Coordinates of C-alpha atoms in Angstrom, one line a residue:
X1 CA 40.7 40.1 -60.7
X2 CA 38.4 37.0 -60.6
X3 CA 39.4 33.8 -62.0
X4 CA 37.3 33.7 -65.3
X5 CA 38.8 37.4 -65.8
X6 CA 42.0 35.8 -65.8
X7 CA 41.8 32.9 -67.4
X8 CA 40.2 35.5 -70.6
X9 CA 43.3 37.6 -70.0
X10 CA 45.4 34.8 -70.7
X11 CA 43.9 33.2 -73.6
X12 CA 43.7 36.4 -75.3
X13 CA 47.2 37.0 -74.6
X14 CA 48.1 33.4 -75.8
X15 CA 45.9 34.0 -79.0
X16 CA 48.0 37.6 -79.7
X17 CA 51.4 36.1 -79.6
X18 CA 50.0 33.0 -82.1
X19 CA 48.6 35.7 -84.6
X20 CA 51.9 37.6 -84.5
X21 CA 53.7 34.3 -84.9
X22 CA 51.5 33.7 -88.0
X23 CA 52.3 37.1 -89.4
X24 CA 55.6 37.0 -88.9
X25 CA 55.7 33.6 -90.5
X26 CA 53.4 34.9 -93.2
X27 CA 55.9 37.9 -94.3
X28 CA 56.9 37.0 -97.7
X29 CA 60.9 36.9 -97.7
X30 CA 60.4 33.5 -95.7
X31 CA 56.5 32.4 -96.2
X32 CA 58.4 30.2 -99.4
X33 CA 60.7 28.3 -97.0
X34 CA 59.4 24.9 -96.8
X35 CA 60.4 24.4 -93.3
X36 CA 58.6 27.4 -92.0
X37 CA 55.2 26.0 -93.5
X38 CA 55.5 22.7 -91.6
X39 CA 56.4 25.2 -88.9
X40 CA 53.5 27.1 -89.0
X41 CA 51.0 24.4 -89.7
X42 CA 52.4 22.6 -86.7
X43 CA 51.6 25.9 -84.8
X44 CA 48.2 26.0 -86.0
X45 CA 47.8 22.7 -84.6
X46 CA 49.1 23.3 -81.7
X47 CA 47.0 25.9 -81.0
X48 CA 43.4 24.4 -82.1
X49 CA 44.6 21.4 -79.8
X50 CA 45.4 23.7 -76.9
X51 CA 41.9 25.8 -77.4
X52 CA 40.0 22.4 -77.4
X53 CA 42.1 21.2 -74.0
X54 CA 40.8 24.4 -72.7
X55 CA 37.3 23.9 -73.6
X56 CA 37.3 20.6 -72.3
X57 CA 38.8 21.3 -69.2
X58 CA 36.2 23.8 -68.6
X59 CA 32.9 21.8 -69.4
X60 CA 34.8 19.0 -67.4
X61 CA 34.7 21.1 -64.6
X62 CA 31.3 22.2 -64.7
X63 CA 29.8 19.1 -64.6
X64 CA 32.1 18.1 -61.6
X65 CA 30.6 21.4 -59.6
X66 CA 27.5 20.4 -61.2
X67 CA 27.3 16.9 -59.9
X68 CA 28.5 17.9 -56.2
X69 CA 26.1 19.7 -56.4
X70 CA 23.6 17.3 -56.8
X71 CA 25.4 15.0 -54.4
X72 CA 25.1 17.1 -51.3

């Protein structure tokens, strides 16, 4: 399996076990409990930081290939 196969494997994997974190935390005998909402916003967070690191990583790296490219 290539690389970029992998890498989507894993971030749809990561993506499934946040959604089933947000059902589970969505289910109404404990959506009320306060600290479950700061849990689950702190998730959310988590997450849209950890999709940005990945994005940046990855146009960070292109421009590295890019520009040693260029160089040689």
């Amino acid at each position: 399996m290539s690389d970029t196969r992998t890498k989507e494997a894993d971030l749809a994997a990561a993506k499934a076990r946040m959604e089933l974190n947000y059902a589970v935390a969505s289910h109404p005998s404990i959506a009320g409990n306060p600290i479950v909402i700061a849990a689950l916003a702190n998730a959310k967070a988590s997450e849209a930081a950890f999709l940005a690191a990945v994005a940046e990583a990855d146009a960070a790296r292109g421009f590295r290939i890019l520009s040693a490219y260029r160089h040689v």
